[in-house]
Tab-separated table of C-alpha atoms in Angstrom:
chain	number	residue	atom	x	y	z
A	48	UNK	CA	0.000	0.000	0.000
A	49	UNK	CA	2.837	2.396	0.842
A	50	UNK	CA	4.466	1.697	-2.517
A	51	UNK	CA	1.214	2.599	-4.270
A	52	UNK	CA	1.040	5.893	-2.360
A	53	UNK	CA	4.553	6.736	-3.498
A	54	UNK	CA	3.547	6.161	-7.093
A	55	UNK	CA	0.504	8.451	-6.975
A	56	UNK	CA	2.341	11.691	-7.681
A	57	UNK	CA	4.534	10.321	-10.520
A	58	UNK	CA	1.464	8.677	-12.067
A	59	UNK	CA	-0.448	11.939	-11.770
A	60	UNK	CA	2.417	13.851	-13.408
A	61	UNK	CA	2.463	11.457	-16.357
A	62	UNK	CA	-1.325	11.615	-16.715
A	63	UNK	CA	-1.315	15.426	-16.627
A	64	UNK	CA	1.374	15.701	-19.303
A	65	UNK	CA	-0.436	13.148	-21.470
A	66	UNK	CA	-3.670	15.144	-21.145
A	67	UNK	CA	-1.844	18.328	-22.114
A	68	UNK	CA	-0.659	16.621	-25.293
A	69	UNK	CA	-4.017	15.175	-26.395
A	70	UNK	CA	-6.606	17.820	-25.438
A	71	UNK	CA	-8.061	19.947	-28.209
A	72	UNK	CA	-7.416	23.674	-28.540
A	73	UNK	CA	-10.827	24.568	-27.125
A	74	UNK	CA	-10.215	22.485	-23.993
A	75	UNK	CA	-6.656	23.584	-23.290
A	76	UNK	CA	-7.597	27.026	-21.967
A	77	UNK	CA	-9.812	25.453	-19.281
A	78	UNK	CA	-7.076	22.920	-18.525
A	79	UNK	CA	-4.548	25.742	-18.037
A	80	UNK	CA	-6.832	27.770	-15.759
A	81	UNK	CA	-7.626	24.614	-13.765
A	82	UNK	CA	-3.918	23.990	-13.209
A	83	UNK	CA	-3.306	27.590	-12.123
A	84	UNK	CA	-6.261	27.485	-9.726
A	85	UNK	CA	-5.003	24.210	-8.223
A	86	UNK	CA	-1.591	25.790	-7.564
A	87	UNK	CA	-3.196	28.553	-5.509
A	88	UNK	CA	-5.610	26.200	-3.747
A	89	UNK	CA	-2.785	23.906	-2.576
A	90	UNK	CA	-1.476	26.900	-0.615
A	91	UNK	CA	-4.941	27.842	0.653
A	92	UNK	CA	-5.544	24.265	1.778
A	93	UNK	CA	-2.298	24.213	3.751
A	94	UNK	CA	-2.976	27.651	5.235
A	95	UNK	CA	-6.499	26.793	6.385
A	96	UNK	CA	-5.917	23.117	7.124
A	97	UNK	CA	-2.700	23.432	9.132
A	98	UNK	CA	-2.298	27.026	10.305
A	99	UNK	CA	-6.040	27.444	10.823
A	100	UNK	CA	-6.021	30.814	9.077
A	101	UNK	CA	-8.747	31.926	6.645
A	102	UNK	CA	-7.530	34.241	3.894
A	103	UNK	CA	-10.075	36.024	1.695
A	104	UNK	CA	-7.319	37.872	-0.128
A	105	UNK	CA	-5.367	35.077	-1.774
A	106	UNK	CA	-5.999	36.564	-5.219
A	107	UNK	CA	-3.899	39.551	-4.105
A	108	UNK	CA	-0.795	37.325	-4.046
A	109	UNK	CA	-1.857	35.976	-7.439
A	110	UNK	CA	-1.925	39.613	-8.592
A	111	UNK	CA	1.473	40.396	-7.047
A	112	UNK	CA	3.003	37.471	-8.930
A	113	UNK	CA	1.336	38.510	-12.169
A	114	UNK	CA	2.394	42.142	-11.923
A	115	UNK	CA	5.928	41.176	-10.862
A	116	UNK	CA	6.440	38.920	-13.877
A	117	UNK	CA	4.730	41.385	-16.201
A	118	UNK	CA	6.596	44.481	-15.044
A	119	UNK	CA	10.013	42.834	-15.172
A	120	UNK	CA	9.550	41.525	-18.707
A	121	UNK	CA	7.888	44.686	-20.028
A	122	UNK	CA	10.959	46.600	-18.843
A	123	UNK	CA	13.386	44.319	-20.632
A	124	UNK	CA	14.153	41.543	-18.157
A	125	UNK	CA	14.040	37.905	-19.245
A	126	UNK	CA	10.765	36.008	-18.780
A	127	UNK	CA	12.519	33.288	-16.793
A	128	UNK	CA	13.691	35.940	-14.307
A	129	UNK	CA	10.165	37.319	-14.145
A	130	UNK	CA	8.691	33.897	-13.434
A	131	UNK	CA	11.298	33.131	-10.757
A	132	UNK	CA	10.772	36.523	-9.114
A	133	UNK	CA	6.965	36.194	-9.009
A	134	UNK	CA	6.741	33.703	-6.086
A	135	UNK	CA	9.635	35.356	-4.238
A	136	UNK	CA	8.091	38.836	-4.317
A	137	UNK	CA	4.681	37.421	-3.356
A	138	UNK	CA	6.227	35.595	-0.380
A	139	UNK	CA	8.109	38.711	0.770
A	140	UNK	CA	4.908	40.744	0.487
A	141	UNK	CA	3.111	38.094	2.572
A	142	UNK	CA	5.774	38.271	5.288
A	143	UNK	CA	5.575	42.076	5.435
A	144	UNK	CA	1.798	42.160	5.822
A	145	UNK	CA	1.624	38.873	7.709
A	146	UNK	CA	3.533	40.132	10.750
A	147	UNK	CA	0.687	42.470	11.794
A	148	UNK	CA	-2.238	40.637	10.165
A	149	UNK	CA	-1.572	37.193	11.662
A	150	UNK	CA	-2.087	38.626	15.127
A	151	UNK	CA	-5.762	38.550	14.178
A	152	UNK	CA	-7.862	35.398	14.216
A	153	UNK	CA	-11.028	34.012	12.686
A	154	UNK	CA	-13.258	36.392	10.793
A	155	UNK	CA	-11.099	39.362	11.820
A	156	UNK	CA	-8.187	37.944	9.801
A	157	UNK	CA	-10.482	37.029	6.904
A	158	UNK	CA	-11.820	40.576	6.658
A	159	UNK	CA	-8.317	42.043	7.051
A	160	UNK	CA	-6.982	40.001	4.118
A	161	UNK	CA	-10.036	41.006	2.096
A	162	UNK	CA	-9.321	44.674	2.861
A	163	UNK	CA	-5.693	44.117	1.858
A	164	UNK	CA	-6.781	42.882	-1.564
A	165	UNK	CA	-9.113	45.847	-2.067
A	166	UNK	CA	-6.318	48.267	-1.167
A	167	UNK	CA	-3.854	46.500	-3.455
A	168	UNK	CA	-6.258	46.540	-6.407
A	169	UNK	CA	-7.000	50.223	-5.784
A	170	UNK	CA	-3.281	51.013	-5.875
A	171	UNK	CA	-2.789	48.971	-9.042
A	172	UNK	CA	-5.625	50.918	-10.635
A	173	UNK	CA	-4.059	54.271	-9.754
A	174	UNK	CA	-0.309	53.784	-10.234
A	175	UNK	CA	1.132	54.647	-13.623
A	176	UNK	CA	3.798	51.950	-13.419
A	177	UNK	CA	1.148	49.205	-13.324
A	178	UNK	CA	-0.806	50.690	-16.202
A	179	UNK	CA	-3.538	52.085	-13.964
A	180	UNK	CA	-7.101	51.028	-14.629
A	181	UNK	CA	-6.211	50.295	-18.268
A	182	UNK	CA	-3.851	47.539	-17.160
A	183	UNK	CA	-0.387	46.312	-17.986
A	184	UNK	CA	-0.179	45.538	-21.696
A	185	UNK	CA	2.410	44.038	-23.988
A	186	UNK	CA	3.612	41.269	-21.661
A	187	UNK	CA	5.743	39.054	-23.917
A	188	UNK	CA	5.360	35.320	-24.367
A	189	UNK	CA	7.258	33.137	-21.936
A	190	UNK	CA	10.601	32.102	-23.351
A	191	UNK	CA	13.894	30.548	-22.321
A	192	UNK	CA	16.635	31.768	-24.610
A	193	UNK	CA	15.453	31.338	-28.182
A	194	UNK	CA	12.692	28.894	-27.201
A	195	UNK	CA	9.285	30.589	-26.909
A	196	UNK	CA	5.884	29.208	-25.940
A	197	UNK	CA	3.652	30.029	-28.879
A	198	UNK	CA	0.389	28.194	-28.206
A	199	UNK	CA	-1.892	26.966	-25.433
A	200	UNK	CA	-0.346	23.516	-25.423
A	201	UNK	CA	2.985	24.933	-24.336
A	202	UNK	CA	1.327	26.886	-21.528
A	203	UNK	CA	-0.545	23.748	-20.458
A	204	UNK	CA	2.805	22.025	-19.952
A	205	UNK	CA	4.103	25.083	-18.068
A	206	UNK	CA	1.044	25.435	-15.808
A	207	UNK	CA	0.804	21.752	-14.931
A	208	UNK	CA	4.564	21.442	-14.588
A	209	UNK	CA	4.364	24.271	-12.030
A	210	UNK	CA	1.485	22.466	-10.271
A	211	UNK	CA	3.496	19.243	-10.040
A	212	UNK	CA	6.416	21.205	-8.562
A	213	UNK	CA	4.114	22.833	-6.004
A	214	UNK	CA	2.603	19.467	-5.057
A	215	UNK	CA	6.092	17.979	-4.557
A	216	UNK	CA	7.105	20.933	-2.351
A	217	UNK	CA	3.892	20.769	-0.317
A	218	UNK	CA	4.189	16.998	0.091
A	219	UNK	CA	7.780	17.299	1.334
A	220	UNK	CA	6.814	20.097	3.741
A	221	UNK	CA	3.981	18.009	5.215
A	222	UNK	CA	6.272	15.005	5.726
A	223	UNK	CA	9.168	17.020	7.184
A	224	UNK	CA	9.811	17.938	10.809
A	225	UNK	CA	8.147	21.351	10.355
A	226	UNK	CA	5.229	19.439	8.850
A	227	UNK	CA	4.787	17.505	12.082
A	228	UNK	CA	4.760	20.792	13.951
A	229	UNK	CA	2.107	22.072	11.554
A	230	UNK	CA	-0.021	18.982	12.163
A	231	UNK	CA	0.234	19.617	15.894
A	232	UNK	CA	-0.754	23.231	15.244
A	233	UNK	CA	-3.783	22.089	13.230
A	234	UNK	CA	-4.911	19.784	16.068
A	235	UNK	CA	-4.620	22.337	18.865
A	236	UNK	CA	-2.803	25.650	18.800
A	237	UNK	CA	-2.579	25.799	22.604
A	238	UNK	CA	-1.245	22.230	22.871
A	239	UNK	CA	1.280	22.866	20.096
A	240	UNK	CA	2.535	26.007	21.812
A	241	UNK	CA	2.849	24.203	25.149
A	242	UNK	CA	4.890	21.501	23.347
A	243	UNK	CA	7.399	24.097	22.197
A	244	UNK	CA	6.095	24.800	18.692
A	245	UNK	CA	6.743	28.410	17.618
A	246	UNK	CA	3.126	29.000	16.608
A	247	UNK	CA	3.552	32.553	15.328
A	248	UNK	CA	6.570	31.697	13.198
A	249	UNK	CA	4.969	28.614	11.655
A	250	UNK	CA	1.807	30.552	10.818
A	251	UNK	CA	3.911	33.166	9.059
A	252	UNK	CA	5.893	30.529	7.154
A	253	UNK	CA	2.722	28.812	5.883
A	254	UNK	CA	1.235	32.201	4.998
A	255	UNK	CA	4.348	33.062	2.977
A	256	UNK	CA	4.458	29.619	1.342
A	257	UNK	CA	0.813	29.861	0.259
A	258	UNK	CA	1.543	33.325	-1.129
A	259	UNK	CA	4.558	32.009	-3.056
A	260	UNK	CA	2.375	29.344	-4.688
A	261	UNK	CA	-0.187	31.989	-5.663
A	262	UNK	CA	2.584	34.260	-6.969
A	263	UNK	CA	3.953	31.485	-9.157
A	264	UNK	CA	0.494	30.870	-10.622
A	265	UNK	CA	0.074	34.600	-11.193
A	266	UNK	CA	3.366	34.762	-13.074
A	267	UNK	CA	2.325	31.948	-15.412
A	268	UNK	CA	-1.069	33.620	-15.891
A	269	UNK	CA	0.529	36.936	-16.878
A	270	UNK	CA	2.609	35.287	-19.608
A	271	UNK	CA	-0.365	33.237	-20.782
A	272	UNK	CA	-2.813	36.112	-21.278
A	273	UNK	CA	-0.222	38.812	-22.093
A	274	UNK	CA	-2.272	41.463	-20.305
A	275	UNK	CA	-3.338	42.009	-16.689
A	276	UNK	CA	-5.434	44.655	-14.981
A	277	UNK	CA	-7.067	45.112	-11.548
A	278	UNK	CA	-10.177	43.485	-13.004
A	279	UNK	CA	-8.163	40.307	-13.634
A	280	UNK	CA	-8.050	39.651	-9.874
A	281	UNK	CA	-11.540	40.272	-8.417
A	282	UNK	CA	-12.525	39.574	-4.828
A	283	UNK	CA	-14.743	36.775	-6.105
A	284	UNK	CA	-11.589	34.956	-7.198
A	285	UNK	CA	-10.320	34.803	-3.602
A	286	UNK	CA	-13.675	33.455	-2.441
A	287	UNK	CA	-13.523	30.914	-5.248
A	288	UNK	CA	-10.166	29.620	-3.976
A	289	UNK	CA	-11.548	29.200	-0.452
A	290	UNK	CA	-14.587	27.320	-1.773
A	291	UNK	CA	-12.319	25.034	-3.807
A	292	UNK	CA	-10.200	24.252	-0.746
A	293	UNK	CA	-13.221	23.556	1.484
A	294	UNK	CA	-15.015	21.418	-1.103
A	295	UNK	CA	-11.882	19.390	-1.904
A	296	UNK	CA	-10.729	18.893	1.671
A	297	UNK	CA	-8.632	21.201	3.844
A	298	UNK	CA	-5.103	20.170	4.674
A	299	UNK	CA	-4.790	17.740	1.764
A	300	UNK	CA	-2.878	18.195	-1.482
A	301	UNK	CA	-5.212	15.956	-3.450
A	302	UNK	CA	-8.195	17.730	-1.955
A	303	UNK	CA	-6.924	21.003	-3.393
A	304	UNK	CA	-6.723	19.409	-6.819
A	305	UNK	CA	-10.173	17.784	-6.502
A	306	UNK	CA	-11.798	21.023	-5.339
A	307	UNK	CA	-10.158	23.092	-8.078
A	308	UNK	CA	-11.223	20.584	-10.729
A	309	UNK	CA	-14.815	20.339	-9.461
A	310	UNK	CA	-15.382	24.103	-9.237
A	311	UNK	CA	-13.499	25.032	-12.428
A	312	UNK	CA	-15.283	22.487	-14.584
A	313	UNK	CA	-18.664	23.315	-13.075
A	314	UNK	CA	-18.146	27.047	-13.606
A	315	UNK	CA	-17.140	26.389	-17.202
A	316	UNK	CA	-20.335	24.383	-17.698
A	317	UNK	CA	-22.438	27.142	-16.137
A	318	UNK	CA	-20.711	29.804	-18.248
A	319	UNK	CA	-21.599	27.814	-21.343
A	320	UNK	CA	-25.208	27.617	-20.160
A	321	UNK	CA	-25.277	31.273	-19.163
A	322	UNK	CA	-24.008	32.453	-22.547
A	323	UNK	CA	-26.517	30.443	-24.535
A	324	UNK	CA	-28.831	32.347	-26.840
A	325	UNK	CA	-31.713	33.922	-24.980
A	326	UNK	CA	-29.965	34.022	-21.580
A	327	UNK	CA	-29.590	37.449	-19.898
A	328	UNK	CA	-26.110	39.031	-19.718
A	329	UNK	CA	-25.933	38.616	-15.947
A	330	UNK	CA	-26.671	34.870	-16.068
A	331	UNK	CA	-23.034	33.588	-15.855
A	332	UNK	CA	-22.222	35.589	-12.705
A	333	UNK	CA	-25.532	34.767	-11.024
A	334	UNK	CA	-25.059	31.073	-11.746
A	335	UNK	CA	-21.508	31.209	-10.360
A	336	UNK	CA	-22.671	32.723	-7.063
A	337	UNK	CA	-25.386	30.102	-6.858
A	338	UNK	CA	-22.844	27.327	-7.358
A	339	UNK	CA	-20.622	28.579	-4.510
A	340	UNK	CA	-23.606	28.686	-2.170
A	341	UNK	CA	-24.970	25.280	-3.120
A	342	UNK	CA	-21.576	23.552	-3.037
A	343	UNK	CA	-20.638	25.010	0.339
A	344	UNK	CA	-23.978	23.971	1.826
A	345	UNK	CA	-23.670	20.482	0.307
A	346	UNK	CA	-20.089	20.107	1.536
A	347	UNK	CA	-20.990	21.162	5.077
A	348	UNK	CA	-24.034	18.880	5.202
A	349	UNK	CA	-22.850	15.758	3.403
A	350	UNK	CA	-19.028	15.964	3.242
A	351	UNK	CA	-17.864	18.222	6.080
A	352	UNK	CA	-14.280	17.095	5.544
A	353	UNK	CA	-14.369	17.588	1.783
A	354	UNK	CA	-14.373	15.309	-1.256
A	355	UNK	CA	-11.033	13.566	-0.751
A	356	UNK	CA	-11.411	12.794	2.995
A	357	UNK	CA	-14.955	11.524	2.342
A	358	UNK	CA	-13.767	9.194	-0.425
A	359	UNK	CA	-10.810	8.075	1.691
A	360	UNK	CA	-13.056	7.248	4.675
A	361	UNK	CA	-15.399	5.278	2.450
A	362	UNK	CA	-12.596	3.269	0.869
A	363	UNK	CA	-10.735	2.578	4.124
A	364	UNK	CA	-13.163	-0.125	5.437
A	365	UNK	CA	-13.084	-1.861	2.057
A	366	UNK	CA	-9.285	-1.857	2.057
A	367	UNK	CA	-9.256	-3.245	5.603
A	368	UNK	CA	-11.750	-5.946	4.619
A	369	UNK	CA	-9.631	-6.864	1.608
A	370	UNK	CA	-6.587	-7.412	3.822
A	371	UNK	CA	-8.587	-9.369	6.406
A	372	UNK	CA	-8.266	-6.666	9.076
A	373	UNK	CA	-11.209	-5.637	11.228
């Protein structure tokens, strides 16, 4: 059984790369956005599942990564430098704001991170260097030397390659000594602190790590679309990430992927329905809000732990029965 668990991530990586090579052009854009969402949600899942912190401003780190990559390349720096700088700048930004914000708890922290995103988007809409409300235009294609990504298939490989990297990092963090401290923190903050765990420092580290993941996704997004503006990172996007993490299963890497896939594909389906002939212009957004509400209610009522923990709990007795264990 342990050997099979070790093979899950390599098998997933192979499957993702195979999908990127066989999907049609119309499906690749959804596949790319799904991968980028999953990158952010892995960080959200760790932040909420281990540090017990609810962030309603995760799209702000996505924006920081996007603007970092975009600004560097627009001003003549190499795209590879822009992509490498995106998660670093997002993590540094998270540390700077995290020192005061993480003193708050519960809904106070959630509203503070939401306010942070609103302030950040307001600044991006006013500053000339970011393109103001018009946005940052002319972001070049991602390239390494003379090799340039020219189509969606190339960006699918980039996005899902970044997701695989993030999953490997998150998996190693969870299994490391700091990961054990995080698990203790998730169980009981008071007990963890009494056992010698530096609660404040670990919260800040997870906050910065989740921001770095979002910044990396934002960097890839900036190169993919070639244009970003404050409207590219709405508050609804941050709420969407939280819903994905809750629906998939907090504190689990595979839950982040399951939640991102479920919400992204469902939203795409609803957008297709909402844009059908005869539907009002506001139909896609109304349907999206309805989906968040329904899925959250369903998750709380029927799968309070999320999709992946629910499936795991259901399969566990069968696995025990198959091995002859009670």
